[in-house]
CSV table of C-alpha atoms and ligand atoms in Angstrom, one decimal:
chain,number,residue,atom,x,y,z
A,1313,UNK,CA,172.6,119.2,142.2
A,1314,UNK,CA,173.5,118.1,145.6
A,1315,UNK,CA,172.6,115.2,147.1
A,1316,UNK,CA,173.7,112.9,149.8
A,1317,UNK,CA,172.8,109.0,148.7
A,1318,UNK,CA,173.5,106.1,151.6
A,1319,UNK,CA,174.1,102.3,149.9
A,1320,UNK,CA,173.1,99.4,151.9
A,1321,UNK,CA,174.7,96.9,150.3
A,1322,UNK,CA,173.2,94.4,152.8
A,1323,UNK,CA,174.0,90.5,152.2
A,1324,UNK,CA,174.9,87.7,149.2
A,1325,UNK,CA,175.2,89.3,145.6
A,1326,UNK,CA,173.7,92.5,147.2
A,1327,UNK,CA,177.4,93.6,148.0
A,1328,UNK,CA,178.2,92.9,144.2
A,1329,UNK,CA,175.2,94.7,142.6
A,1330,UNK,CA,175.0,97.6,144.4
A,1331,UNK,CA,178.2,98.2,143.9
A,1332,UNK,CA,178.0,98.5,140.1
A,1333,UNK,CA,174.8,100.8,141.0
A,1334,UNK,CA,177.1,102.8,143.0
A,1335,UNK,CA,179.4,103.4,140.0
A,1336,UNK,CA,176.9,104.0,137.8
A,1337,UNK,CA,175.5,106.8,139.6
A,1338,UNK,CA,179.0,108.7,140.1
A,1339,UNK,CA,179.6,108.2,136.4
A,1340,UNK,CA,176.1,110.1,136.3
A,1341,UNK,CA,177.3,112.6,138.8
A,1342,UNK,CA,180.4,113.3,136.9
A,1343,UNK,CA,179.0,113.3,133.2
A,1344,UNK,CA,176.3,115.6,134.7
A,1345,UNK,CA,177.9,117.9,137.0
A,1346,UNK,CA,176.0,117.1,140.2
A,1347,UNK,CA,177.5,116.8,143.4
A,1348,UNK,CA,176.3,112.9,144.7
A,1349,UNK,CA,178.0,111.8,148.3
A,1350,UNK,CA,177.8,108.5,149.3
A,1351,UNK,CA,177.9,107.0,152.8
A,1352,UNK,CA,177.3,103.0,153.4
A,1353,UNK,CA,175.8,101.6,156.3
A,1354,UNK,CA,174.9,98.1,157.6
A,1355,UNK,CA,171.8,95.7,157.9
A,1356,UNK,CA,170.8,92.4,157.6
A,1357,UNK,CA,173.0,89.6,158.2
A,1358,UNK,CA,175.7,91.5,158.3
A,1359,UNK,CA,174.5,93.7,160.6
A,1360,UNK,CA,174.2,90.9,163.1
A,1361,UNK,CA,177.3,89.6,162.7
A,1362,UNK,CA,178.6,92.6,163.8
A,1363,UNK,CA,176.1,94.5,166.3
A,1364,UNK,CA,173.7,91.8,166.4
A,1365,UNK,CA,170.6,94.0,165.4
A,1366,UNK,CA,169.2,93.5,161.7
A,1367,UNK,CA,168.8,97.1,161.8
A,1368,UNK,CA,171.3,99.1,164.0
A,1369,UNK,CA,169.8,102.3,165.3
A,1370,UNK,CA,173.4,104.2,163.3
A,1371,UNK,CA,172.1,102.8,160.2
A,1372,UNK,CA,168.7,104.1,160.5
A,1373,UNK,CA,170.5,107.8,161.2
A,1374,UNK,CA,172.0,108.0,158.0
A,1375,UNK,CA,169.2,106.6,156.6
A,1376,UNK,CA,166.4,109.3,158.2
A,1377,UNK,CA,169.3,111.8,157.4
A,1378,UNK,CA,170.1,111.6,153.2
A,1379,UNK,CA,168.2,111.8,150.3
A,1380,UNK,CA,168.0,108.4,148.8
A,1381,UNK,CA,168.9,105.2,149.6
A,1382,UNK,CA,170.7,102.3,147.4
A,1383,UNK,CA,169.7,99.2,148.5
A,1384,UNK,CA,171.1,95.9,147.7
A,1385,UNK,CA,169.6,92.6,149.7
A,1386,UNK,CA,169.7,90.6,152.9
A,1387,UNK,CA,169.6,87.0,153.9
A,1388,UNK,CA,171.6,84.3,154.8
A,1389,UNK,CA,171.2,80.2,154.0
A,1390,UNK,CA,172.0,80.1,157.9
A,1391,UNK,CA,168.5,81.6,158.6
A,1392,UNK,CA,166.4,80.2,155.7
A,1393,UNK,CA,166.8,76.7,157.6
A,1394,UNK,CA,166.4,77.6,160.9
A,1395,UNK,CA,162.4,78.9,161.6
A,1396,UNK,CA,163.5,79.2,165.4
A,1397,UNK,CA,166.1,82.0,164.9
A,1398,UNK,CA,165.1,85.1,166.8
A,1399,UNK,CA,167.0,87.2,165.3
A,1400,UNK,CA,166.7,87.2,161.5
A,1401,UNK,CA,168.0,89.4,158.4
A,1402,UNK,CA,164.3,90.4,156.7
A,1403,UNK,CA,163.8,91.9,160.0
A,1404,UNK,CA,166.1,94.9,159.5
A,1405,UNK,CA,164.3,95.1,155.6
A,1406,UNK,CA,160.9,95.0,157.4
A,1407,UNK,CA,161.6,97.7,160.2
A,1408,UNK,CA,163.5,99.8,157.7
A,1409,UNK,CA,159.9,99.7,155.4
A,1410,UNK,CA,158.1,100.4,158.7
A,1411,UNK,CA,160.1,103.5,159.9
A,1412,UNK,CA,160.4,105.2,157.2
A,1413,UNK,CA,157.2,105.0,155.9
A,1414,UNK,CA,157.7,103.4,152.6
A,1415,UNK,CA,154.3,101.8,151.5
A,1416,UNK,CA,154.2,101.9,148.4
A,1417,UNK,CA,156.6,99.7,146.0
A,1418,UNK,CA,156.8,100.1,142.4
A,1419,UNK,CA,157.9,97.8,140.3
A,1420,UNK,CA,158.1,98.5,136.2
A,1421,UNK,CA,157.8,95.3,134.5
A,1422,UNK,CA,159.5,96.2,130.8
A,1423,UNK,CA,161.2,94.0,128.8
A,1424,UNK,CA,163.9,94.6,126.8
A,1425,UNK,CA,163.4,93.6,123.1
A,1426,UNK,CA,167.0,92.2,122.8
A,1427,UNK,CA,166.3,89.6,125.8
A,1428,UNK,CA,162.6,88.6,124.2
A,1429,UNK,CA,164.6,85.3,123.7
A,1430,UNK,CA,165.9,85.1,127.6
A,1431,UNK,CA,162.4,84.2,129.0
A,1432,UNK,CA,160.7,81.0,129.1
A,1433,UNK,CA,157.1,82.8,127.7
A,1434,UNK,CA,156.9,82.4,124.1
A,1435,UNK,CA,158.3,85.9,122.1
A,1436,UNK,CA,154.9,86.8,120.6
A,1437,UNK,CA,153.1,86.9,124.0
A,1438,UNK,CA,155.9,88.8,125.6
A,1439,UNK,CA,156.5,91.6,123.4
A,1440,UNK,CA,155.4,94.9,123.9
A,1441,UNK,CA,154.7,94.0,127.8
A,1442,UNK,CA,155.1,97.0,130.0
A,1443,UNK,CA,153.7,96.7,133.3
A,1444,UNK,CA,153.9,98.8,136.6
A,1445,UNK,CA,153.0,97.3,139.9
A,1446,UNK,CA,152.2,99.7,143.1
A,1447,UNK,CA,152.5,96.9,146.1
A,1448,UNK,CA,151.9,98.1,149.6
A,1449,UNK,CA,154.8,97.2,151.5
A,1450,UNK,CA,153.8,98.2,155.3
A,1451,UNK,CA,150.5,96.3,155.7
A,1452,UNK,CA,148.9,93.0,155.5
A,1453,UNK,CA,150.2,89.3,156.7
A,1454,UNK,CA,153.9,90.4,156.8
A,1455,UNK,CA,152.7,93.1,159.8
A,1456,UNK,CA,149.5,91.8,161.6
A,1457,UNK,CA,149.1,89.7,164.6
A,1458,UNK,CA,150.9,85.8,164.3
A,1459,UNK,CA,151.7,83.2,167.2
A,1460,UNK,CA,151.2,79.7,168.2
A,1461,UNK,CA,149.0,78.2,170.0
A,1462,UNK,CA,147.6,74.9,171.6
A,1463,UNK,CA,150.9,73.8,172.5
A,1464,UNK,CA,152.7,74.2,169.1
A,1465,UNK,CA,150.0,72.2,167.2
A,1466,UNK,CA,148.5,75.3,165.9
A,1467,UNK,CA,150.1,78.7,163.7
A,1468,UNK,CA,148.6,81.5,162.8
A,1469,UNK,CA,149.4,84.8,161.0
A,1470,UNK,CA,146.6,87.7,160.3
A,1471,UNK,CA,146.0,89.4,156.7
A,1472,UNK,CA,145.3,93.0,158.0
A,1473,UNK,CA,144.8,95.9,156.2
A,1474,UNK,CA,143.4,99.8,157.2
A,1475,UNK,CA,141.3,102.0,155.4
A,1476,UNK,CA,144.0,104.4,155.3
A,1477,UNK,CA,146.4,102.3,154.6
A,1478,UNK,CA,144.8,101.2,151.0
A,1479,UNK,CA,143.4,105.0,150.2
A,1480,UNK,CA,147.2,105.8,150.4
A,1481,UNK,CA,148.6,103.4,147.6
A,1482,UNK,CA,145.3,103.3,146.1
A,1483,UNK,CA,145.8,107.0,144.9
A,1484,UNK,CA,149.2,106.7,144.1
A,1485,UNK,CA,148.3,103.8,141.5
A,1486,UNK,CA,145.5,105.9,140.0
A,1487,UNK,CA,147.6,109.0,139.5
A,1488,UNK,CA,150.7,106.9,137.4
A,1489,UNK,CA,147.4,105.6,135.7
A,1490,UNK,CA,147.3,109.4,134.4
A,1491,UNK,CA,150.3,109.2,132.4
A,1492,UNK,CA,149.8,105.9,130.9
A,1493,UNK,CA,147.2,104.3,129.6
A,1494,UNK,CA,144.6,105.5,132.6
A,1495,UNK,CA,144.2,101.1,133.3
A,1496,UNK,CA,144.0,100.3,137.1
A,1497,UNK,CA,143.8,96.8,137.6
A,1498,UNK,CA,143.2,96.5,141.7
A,1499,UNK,CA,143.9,92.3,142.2
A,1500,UNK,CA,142.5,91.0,145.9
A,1501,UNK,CA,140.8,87.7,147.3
A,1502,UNK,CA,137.8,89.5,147.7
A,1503,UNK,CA,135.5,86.3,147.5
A,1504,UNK,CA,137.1,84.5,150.5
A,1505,UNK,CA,138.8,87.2,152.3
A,1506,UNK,CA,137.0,89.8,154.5
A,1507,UNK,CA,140.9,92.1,154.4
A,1508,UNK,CA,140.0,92.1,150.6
A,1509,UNK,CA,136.7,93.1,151.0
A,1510,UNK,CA,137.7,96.0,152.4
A,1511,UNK,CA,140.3,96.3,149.8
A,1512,UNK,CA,138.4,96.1,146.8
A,1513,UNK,CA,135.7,98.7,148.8
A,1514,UNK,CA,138.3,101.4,149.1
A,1515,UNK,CA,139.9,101.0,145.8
A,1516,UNK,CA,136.3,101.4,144.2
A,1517,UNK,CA,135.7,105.1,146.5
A,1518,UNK,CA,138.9,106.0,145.6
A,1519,UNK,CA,138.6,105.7,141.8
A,1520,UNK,CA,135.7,107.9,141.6
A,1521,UNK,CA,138.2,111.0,141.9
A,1522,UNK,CA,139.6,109.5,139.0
A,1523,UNK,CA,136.8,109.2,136.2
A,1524,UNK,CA,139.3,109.5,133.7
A,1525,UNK,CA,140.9,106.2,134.8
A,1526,UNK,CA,139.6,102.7,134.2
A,1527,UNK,CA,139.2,100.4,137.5
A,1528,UNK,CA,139.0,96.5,136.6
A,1529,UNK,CA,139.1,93.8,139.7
A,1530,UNK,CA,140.5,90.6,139.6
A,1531,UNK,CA,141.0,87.7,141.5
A,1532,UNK,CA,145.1,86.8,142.8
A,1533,UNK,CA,144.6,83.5,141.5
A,1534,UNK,CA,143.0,84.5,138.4
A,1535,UNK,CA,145.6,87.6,137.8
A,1536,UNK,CA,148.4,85.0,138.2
A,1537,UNK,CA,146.8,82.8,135.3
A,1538,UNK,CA,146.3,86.3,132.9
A,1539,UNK,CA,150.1,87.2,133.6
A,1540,UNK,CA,151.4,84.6,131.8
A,1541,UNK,CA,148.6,84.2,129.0
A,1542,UNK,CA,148.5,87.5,128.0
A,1543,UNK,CA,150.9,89.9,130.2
A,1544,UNK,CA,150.1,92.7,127.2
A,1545,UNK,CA,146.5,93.2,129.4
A,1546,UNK,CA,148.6,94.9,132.5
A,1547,UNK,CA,149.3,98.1,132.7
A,1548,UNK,CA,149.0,99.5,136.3
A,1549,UNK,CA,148.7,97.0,138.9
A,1550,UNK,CA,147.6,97.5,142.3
A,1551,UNK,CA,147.8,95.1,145.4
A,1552,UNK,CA,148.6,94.4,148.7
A,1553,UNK,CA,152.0,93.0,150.5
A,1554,UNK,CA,151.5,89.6,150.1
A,1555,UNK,CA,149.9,89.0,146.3
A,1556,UNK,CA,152.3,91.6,145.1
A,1557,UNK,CA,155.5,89.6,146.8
A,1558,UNK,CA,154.1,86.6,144.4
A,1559,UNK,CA,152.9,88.0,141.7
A,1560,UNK,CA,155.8,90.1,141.1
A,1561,UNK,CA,158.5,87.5,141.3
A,1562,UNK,CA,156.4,85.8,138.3
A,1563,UNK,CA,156.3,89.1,136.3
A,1564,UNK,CA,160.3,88.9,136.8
A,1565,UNK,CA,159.9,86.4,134.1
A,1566,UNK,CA,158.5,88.5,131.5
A,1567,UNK,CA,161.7,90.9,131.9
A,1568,UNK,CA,163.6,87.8,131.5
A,1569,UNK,CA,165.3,87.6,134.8
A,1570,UNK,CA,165.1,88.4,138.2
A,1571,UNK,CA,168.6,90.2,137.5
A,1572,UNK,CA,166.9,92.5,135.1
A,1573,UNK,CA,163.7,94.1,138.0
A,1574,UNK,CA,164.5,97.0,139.6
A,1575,UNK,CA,162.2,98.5,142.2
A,1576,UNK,CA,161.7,101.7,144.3
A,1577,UNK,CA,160.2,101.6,147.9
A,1578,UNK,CA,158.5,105.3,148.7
A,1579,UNK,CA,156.5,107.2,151.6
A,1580,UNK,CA,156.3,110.4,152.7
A,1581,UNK,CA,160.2,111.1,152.8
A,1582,UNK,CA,163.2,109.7,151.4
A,1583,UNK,CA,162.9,106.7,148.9
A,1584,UNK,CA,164.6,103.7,148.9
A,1585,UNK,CA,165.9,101.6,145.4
A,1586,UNK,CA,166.6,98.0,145.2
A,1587,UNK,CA,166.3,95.0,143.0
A,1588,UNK,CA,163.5,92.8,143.7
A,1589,UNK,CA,166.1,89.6,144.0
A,1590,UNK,CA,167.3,88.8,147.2
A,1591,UNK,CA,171.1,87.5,148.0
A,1592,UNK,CA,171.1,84.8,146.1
A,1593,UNK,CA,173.4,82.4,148.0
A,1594,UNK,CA,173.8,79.6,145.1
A,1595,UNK,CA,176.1,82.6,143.2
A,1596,UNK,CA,177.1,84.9,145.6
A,1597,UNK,CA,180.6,84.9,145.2
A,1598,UNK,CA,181.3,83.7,141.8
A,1599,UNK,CA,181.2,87.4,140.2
A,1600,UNK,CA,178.3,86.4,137.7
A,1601,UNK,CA,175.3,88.0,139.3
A,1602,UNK,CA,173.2,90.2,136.9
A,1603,UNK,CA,173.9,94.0,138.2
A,1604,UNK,CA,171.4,95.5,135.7
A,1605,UNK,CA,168.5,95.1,138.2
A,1606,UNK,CA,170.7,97.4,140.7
A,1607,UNK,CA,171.9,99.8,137.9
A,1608,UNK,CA,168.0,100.2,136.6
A,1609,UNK,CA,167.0,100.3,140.6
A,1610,UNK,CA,169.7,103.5,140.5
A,1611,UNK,CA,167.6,104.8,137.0
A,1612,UNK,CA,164.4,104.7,139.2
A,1613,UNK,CA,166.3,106.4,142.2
A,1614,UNK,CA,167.4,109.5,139.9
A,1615,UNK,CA,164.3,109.8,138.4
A,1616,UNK,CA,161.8,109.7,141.5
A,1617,UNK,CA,163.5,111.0,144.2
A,1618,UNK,CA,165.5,113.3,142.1
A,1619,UNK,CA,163.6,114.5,139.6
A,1620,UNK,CA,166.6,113.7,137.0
A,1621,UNK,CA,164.6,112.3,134.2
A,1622,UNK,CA,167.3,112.7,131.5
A,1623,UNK,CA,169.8,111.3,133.2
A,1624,UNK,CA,167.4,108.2,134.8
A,1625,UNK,CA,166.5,107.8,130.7
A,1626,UNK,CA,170.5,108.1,130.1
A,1627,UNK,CA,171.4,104.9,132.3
A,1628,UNK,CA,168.0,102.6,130.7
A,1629,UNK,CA,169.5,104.2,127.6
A,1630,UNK,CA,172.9,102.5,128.2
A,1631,UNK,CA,171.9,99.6,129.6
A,1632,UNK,CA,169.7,99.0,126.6
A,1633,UNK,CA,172.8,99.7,124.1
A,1634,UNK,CA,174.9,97.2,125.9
A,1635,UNK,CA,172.2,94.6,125.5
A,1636,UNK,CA,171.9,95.4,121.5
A,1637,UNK,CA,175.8,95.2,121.2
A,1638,UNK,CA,175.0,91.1,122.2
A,1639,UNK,CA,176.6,91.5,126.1
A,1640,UNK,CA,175.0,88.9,128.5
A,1641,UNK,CA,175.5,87.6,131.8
A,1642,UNK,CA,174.7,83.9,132.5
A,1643,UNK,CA,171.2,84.5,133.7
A,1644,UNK,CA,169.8,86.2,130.5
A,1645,UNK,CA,172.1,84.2,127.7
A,1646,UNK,CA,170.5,82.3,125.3
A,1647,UNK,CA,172.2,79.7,122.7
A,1648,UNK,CA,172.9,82.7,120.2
A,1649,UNK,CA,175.3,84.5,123.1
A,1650,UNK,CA,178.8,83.7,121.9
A,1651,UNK,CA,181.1,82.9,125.1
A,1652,UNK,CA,183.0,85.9,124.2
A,1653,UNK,CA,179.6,88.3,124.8
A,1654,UNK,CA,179.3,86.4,128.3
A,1655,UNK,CA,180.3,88.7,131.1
A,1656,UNK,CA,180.8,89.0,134.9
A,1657,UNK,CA,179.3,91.5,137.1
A,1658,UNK,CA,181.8,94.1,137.0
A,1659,UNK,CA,182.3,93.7,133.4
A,1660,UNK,CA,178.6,94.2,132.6
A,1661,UNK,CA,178.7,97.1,134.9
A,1662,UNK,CA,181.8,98.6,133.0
A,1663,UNK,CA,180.4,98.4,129.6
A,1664,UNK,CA,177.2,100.3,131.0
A,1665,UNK,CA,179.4,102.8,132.8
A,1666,UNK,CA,181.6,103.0,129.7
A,1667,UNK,CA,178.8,104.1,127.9
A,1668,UNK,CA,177.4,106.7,130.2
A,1669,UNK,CA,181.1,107.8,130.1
A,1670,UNK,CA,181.2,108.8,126.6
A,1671,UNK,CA,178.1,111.3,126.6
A,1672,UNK,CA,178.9,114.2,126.2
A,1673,UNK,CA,178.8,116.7,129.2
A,1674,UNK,CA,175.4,118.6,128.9
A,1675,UNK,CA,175.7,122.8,128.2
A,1676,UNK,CA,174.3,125.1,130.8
B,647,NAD,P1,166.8,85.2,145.2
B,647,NAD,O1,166.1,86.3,144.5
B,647,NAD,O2,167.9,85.5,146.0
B,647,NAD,O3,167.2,84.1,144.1
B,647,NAD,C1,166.3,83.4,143.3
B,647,NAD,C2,167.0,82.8,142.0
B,647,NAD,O4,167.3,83.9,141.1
B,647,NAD,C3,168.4,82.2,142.4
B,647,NAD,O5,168.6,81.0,141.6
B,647,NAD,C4,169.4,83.3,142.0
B,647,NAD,O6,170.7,82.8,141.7
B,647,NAD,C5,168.7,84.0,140.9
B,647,NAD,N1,169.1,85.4,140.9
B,647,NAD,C6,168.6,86.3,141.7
B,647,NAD,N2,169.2,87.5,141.5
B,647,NAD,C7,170.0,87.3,140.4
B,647,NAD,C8,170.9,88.2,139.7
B,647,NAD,N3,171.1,89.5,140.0
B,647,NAD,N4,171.6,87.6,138.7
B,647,NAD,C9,171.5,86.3,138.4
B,647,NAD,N5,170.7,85.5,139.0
B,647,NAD,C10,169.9,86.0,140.0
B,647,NAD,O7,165.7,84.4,146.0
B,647,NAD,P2,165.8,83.2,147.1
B,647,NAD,O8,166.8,82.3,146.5
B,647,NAD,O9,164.4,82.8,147.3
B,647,NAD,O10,166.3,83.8,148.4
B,647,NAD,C11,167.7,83.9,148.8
B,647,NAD,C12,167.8,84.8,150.0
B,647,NAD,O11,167.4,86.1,149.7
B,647,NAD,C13,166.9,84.4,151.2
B,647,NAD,O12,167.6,84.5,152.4
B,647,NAD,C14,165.7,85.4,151.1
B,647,NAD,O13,165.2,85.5,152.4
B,647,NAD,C15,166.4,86.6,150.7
B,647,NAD,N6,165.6,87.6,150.0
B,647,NAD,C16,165.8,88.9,150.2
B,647,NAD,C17,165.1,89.8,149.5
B,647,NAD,C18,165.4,91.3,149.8
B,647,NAD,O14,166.3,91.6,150.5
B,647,NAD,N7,164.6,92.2,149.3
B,647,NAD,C19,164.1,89.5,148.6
B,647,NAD,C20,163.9,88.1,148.3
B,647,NAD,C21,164.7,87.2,149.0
């Protein structure tokens, strides 16, 4: 197969993870006889520094112009402290969402048995977890109408969300329902907010093409609360931009880390893979970031915009393997993880590529 794959590495740890994704997808490519070129191109903070837009219009090019996109993170500590700065990183992640039409985000919340130690939820309510979120990514607070007003004493930002805009994820959600265990769990505000209303209104017309499929509502601040009790009750979760941005950074914990979340951004056209951790600024730089998030993100990116489920399974397979053989970076170590087991980024990424090395090559 051919296929052309651009990597945004972005900011922070983003450079570091992606590029272990990057190698894991040419081992892929070489153990599998497909033809994968890769192109990189700049946003974020990065992309500032040097062209001073978040989002140069040569990265979106290459970006309307290949078949899958390998995304790391952006950020920078300089913006997080300063609310007045015009020009900011998450502005070249928002327009990229925006013009290419990825609203819909899937996140697969799995946990690895060998890291059922590695989260702070007790074992026996953790195991056997396996949830899927579908957040919309191009609607709600994050894109509706926000200012100041009466002179700086007041802000505002507005929770908006379209029919169409919720029939589209809505249907997505329902049909992954189909080949799992046909649960759709649709969490909104409903009670206070009139967006939700609508929300939980389109979700219900929409799940009558889908009698086979269970709908159940909940309540944000009740589905955060029923995460951690009993996160065995998820299977396919939908929501919008906002309560999925929280309520899928908590479900990070049932995978054990953030380093462990991979997630895949689609639309209409080309899809885009990325951890759900940003650049991480406290260890970008010391070598020790977590790069299975990227390498799983590159998993999801075979597998859905490729249609190469045997080699997707081949890298969870691998990853997996290294975890049973005791290998741990700092974030997901316990007491039980000898200091020799303890590895750095590129060494976690080698024993994952060394693994997808030694399959054999498959026969035509
Ligand atoms: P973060 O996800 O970067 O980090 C949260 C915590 O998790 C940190 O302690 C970090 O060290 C740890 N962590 C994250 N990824 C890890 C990994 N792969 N291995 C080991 N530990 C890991 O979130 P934050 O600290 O709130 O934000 C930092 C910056 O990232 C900010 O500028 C924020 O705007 C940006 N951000 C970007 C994205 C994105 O690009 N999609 C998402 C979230 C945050």
């Amino acid at each position: 197969m051919n296929k052309k794959i651009v990597v945004l590495p972005g900011d922070g740890i983003g450079q570091e993870v992606t590029a272990e994704g990057r190698a894991i997808l040419e081992a892929v490519a070489s153990v599998f006889d497909h033809q994968f070129s890769f192109d990189t191109a700049l946003i974020g903070h990065a992309a500032i520094e040097s062209t001073g837009d978040p989002l140069p219009e040569a990265t979106l090019d290459k970006l309307r112009n290949c078949d899958a996109i390998l995304f790391g993170a952006v950020g920078h500590p300089k913006y997080d402290n300063d609310p007045s700065a015009k020009i900011r990183p998450e502005q070249g992640l928002l327009k990229m969402r925006k013009e290419l039409g990825l609203y819909a985000n899937l996140r697969p919340i799995k946990l690895f048995d060998e890291l059922l130690g590695a989260s702070s939820i007790k074992p026996e309510v953790l195991k056997g977890s396996d949830i899927l979120f579908f957040r919309e990514l191009t609607g709600d607070v994050y894109f509706g109408e926000r200012g100041r007003r009466d002179n700086n004493l007041t802000a505002y930002d507005t929770m908006i969300y379209t029919r169409y805009e919720v029939e589209r994820i809505a249907h997505k959600a329902f049909a992954a329902a189909r080949t799992r265990r046909k649960k759709v769990m649709s969490v909104d505000k409903a009670n206070v907010l009139e967006s939700s209303r609508l929300w939980r209104e389109v979700v219900q017309a929409v799940s009558a093409e889908y009698p086979d499929v269970t709908l159940e509502h909940q309540f944000v601040d009740s589905a955060a609360m029923l995460l951690i009790k009993n996160p065995r009750a998820f299977d396919v979760v939908v929501t919008g931009n906002l309560f999925g941005d929280i309520l899928t950074d908590e479900a990070s914990q049932i995978a054990g880390s953030m380093g462990m979340l991979a997630s895949a951004s689609v639309g209409d056209r080309v899809g885009l893979y990325e951890p759900i951790h940003g650049s991480a600024h406290d260890i970008t730089g010391k070598g020790i970031a977590n790069p299975l998030a990227s390498i799983l993100s590159a998993a999801l990116l075979l597998d859905i915009s490729f249609g190469l489920k045997s080699e997707s399974d081949a890298v969870i397979e691998a990853v997996s393997s290294v975890l049973k053989d005791g290998y741990r970076t700092v974030d997901i170590k316990d007491e039980s993880t000898p200091k020799d087991k303890i590895l750095n980024t590129r060494q976690m990424g080698e024993q994952v590529e060394k693994r997808i090395r030694t399959l054999s090559k498959p026969a035509h």
